[in-house]
C-alpha positions as a Markdown table, in Angstrom:
| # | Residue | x | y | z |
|---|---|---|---|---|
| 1 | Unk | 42.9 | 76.8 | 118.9 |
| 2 | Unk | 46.2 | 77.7 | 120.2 |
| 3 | Unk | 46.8 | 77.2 | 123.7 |
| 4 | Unk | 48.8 | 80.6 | 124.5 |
| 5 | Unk | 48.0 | 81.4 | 128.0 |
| 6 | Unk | 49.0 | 77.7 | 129.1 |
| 7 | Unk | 52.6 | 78.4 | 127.5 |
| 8 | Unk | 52.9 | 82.1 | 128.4 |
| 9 | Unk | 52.5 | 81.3 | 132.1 |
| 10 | Unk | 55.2 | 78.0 | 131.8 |
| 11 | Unk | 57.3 | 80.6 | 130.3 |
| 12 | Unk | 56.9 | 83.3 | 132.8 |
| 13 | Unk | 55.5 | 85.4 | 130.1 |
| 14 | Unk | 53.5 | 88.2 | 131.7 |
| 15 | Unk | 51.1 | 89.2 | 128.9 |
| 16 | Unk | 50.3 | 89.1 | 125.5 |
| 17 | Unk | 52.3 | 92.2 | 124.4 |
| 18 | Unk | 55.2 | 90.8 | 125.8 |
| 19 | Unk | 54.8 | 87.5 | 124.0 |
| 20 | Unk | 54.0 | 89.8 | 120.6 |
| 21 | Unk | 57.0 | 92.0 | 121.4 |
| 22 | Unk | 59.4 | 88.3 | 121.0 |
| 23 | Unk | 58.0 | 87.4 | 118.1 |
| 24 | Unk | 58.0 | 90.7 | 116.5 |
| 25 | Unk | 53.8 | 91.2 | 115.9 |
| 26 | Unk | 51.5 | 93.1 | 117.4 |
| 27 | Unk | 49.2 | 92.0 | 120.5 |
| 28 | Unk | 45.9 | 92.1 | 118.5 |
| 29 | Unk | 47.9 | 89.1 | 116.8 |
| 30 | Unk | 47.9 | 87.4 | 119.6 |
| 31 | Unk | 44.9 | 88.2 | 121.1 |
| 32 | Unk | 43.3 | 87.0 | 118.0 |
| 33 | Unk | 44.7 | 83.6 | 118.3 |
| 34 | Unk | 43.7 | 83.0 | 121.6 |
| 35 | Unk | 40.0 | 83.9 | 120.6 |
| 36 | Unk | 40.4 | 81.2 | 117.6 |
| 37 | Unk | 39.8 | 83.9 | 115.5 |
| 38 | Unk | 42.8 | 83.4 | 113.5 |
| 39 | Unk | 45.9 | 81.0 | 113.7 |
| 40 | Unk | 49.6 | 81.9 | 113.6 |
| 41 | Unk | 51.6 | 81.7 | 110.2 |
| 42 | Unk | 53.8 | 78.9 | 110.2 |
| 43 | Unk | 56.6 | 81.0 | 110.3 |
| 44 | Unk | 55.5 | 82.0 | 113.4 |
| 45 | Unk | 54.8 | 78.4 | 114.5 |
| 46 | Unk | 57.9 | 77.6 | 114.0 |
| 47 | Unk | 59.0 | 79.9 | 116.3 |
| 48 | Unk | 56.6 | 79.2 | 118.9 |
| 49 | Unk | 58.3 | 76.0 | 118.8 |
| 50 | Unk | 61.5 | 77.0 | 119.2 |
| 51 | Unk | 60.5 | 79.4 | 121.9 |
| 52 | Unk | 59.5 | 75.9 | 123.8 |
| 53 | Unk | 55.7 | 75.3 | 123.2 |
| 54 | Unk | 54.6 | 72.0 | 122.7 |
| 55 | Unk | 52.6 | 70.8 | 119.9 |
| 56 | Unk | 49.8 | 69.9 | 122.4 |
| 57 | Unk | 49.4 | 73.8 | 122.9 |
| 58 | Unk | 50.4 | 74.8 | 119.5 |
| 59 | Unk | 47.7 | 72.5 | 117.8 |
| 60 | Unk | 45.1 | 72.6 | 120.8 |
| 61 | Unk | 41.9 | 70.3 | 120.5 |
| 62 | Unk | 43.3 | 69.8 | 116.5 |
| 63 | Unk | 45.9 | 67.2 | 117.7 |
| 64 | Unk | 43.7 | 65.7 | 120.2 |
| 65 | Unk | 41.1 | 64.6 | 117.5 |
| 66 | Unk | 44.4 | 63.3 | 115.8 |
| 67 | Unk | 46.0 | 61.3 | 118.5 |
| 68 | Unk | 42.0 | 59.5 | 118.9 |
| 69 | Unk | 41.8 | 57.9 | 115.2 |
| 70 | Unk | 43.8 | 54.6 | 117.3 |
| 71 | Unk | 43.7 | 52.1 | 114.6 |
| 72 | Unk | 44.2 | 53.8 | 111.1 |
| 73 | Unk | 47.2 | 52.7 | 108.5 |
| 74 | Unk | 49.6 | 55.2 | 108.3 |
| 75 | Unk | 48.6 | 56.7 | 104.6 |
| 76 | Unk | 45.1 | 57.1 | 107.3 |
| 77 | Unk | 47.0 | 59.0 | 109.6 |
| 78 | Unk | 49.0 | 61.4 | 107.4 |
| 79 | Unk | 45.9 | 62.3 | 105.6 |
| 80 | Unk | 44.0 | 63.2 | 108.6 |
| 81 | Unk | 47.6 | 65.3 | 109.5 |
| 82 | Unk | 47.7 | 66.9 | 106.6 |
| 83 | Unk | 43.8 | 67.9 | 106.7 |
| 84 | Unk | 44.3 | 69.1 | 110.4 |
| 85 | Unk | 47.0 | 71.3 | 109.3 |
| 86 | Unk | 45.1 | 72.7 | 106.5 |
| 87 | Unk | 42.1 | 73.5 | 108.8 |
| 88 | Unk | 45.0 | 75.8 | 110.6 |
| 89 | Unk | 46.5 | 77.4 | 108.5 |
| 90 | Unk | 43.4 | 78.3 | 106.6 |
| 91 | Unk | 41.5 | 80.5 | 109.2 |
């Protein structure tokens, strides 16, 4: 889940319309994201990135449960990666 209030209030962000009015969507967008109903495009991650959140808050818990698997062989790793971002972008 995307970790929105966590970067609005680094930010100084006040709200979630004000966050939706910078990105050019609607507050029900973002709303929706913070409930883990739905996940940003990547378009819009991408921005969110350049806007200055970190992957930590972009990804949420995903990228925890990637930074645990320790031990694995690279071709391991990027295959977990690449499942992780289909889980995203898939909701």
């Amino acid at each position: 889940m995307v970790k929105i209030q966590e970067f609005m209030e680094r930010n100084g962000i006040r709200n979630q319309t004000e966050l939706a009015t910078k990105l050019g969507l609607t507050q029900s967008a973002i709303s929706s994201w913070n409930a883990g109903v739905r996940s940003p495009t990547y378009e819009t991650c991408i921005d969110l990135l350049k806007m200055g959140m970190s992957i930590a808050e972009l990804f949420g818990d995903d990228i925890a449960a990637l930074v645990s698997y320790g031990n694995m062989t690279d071709d391991e790793f990027d295959s977990k990666v690449k499942a992780s971002i289909v889980r995203i972008f898939s909701r």
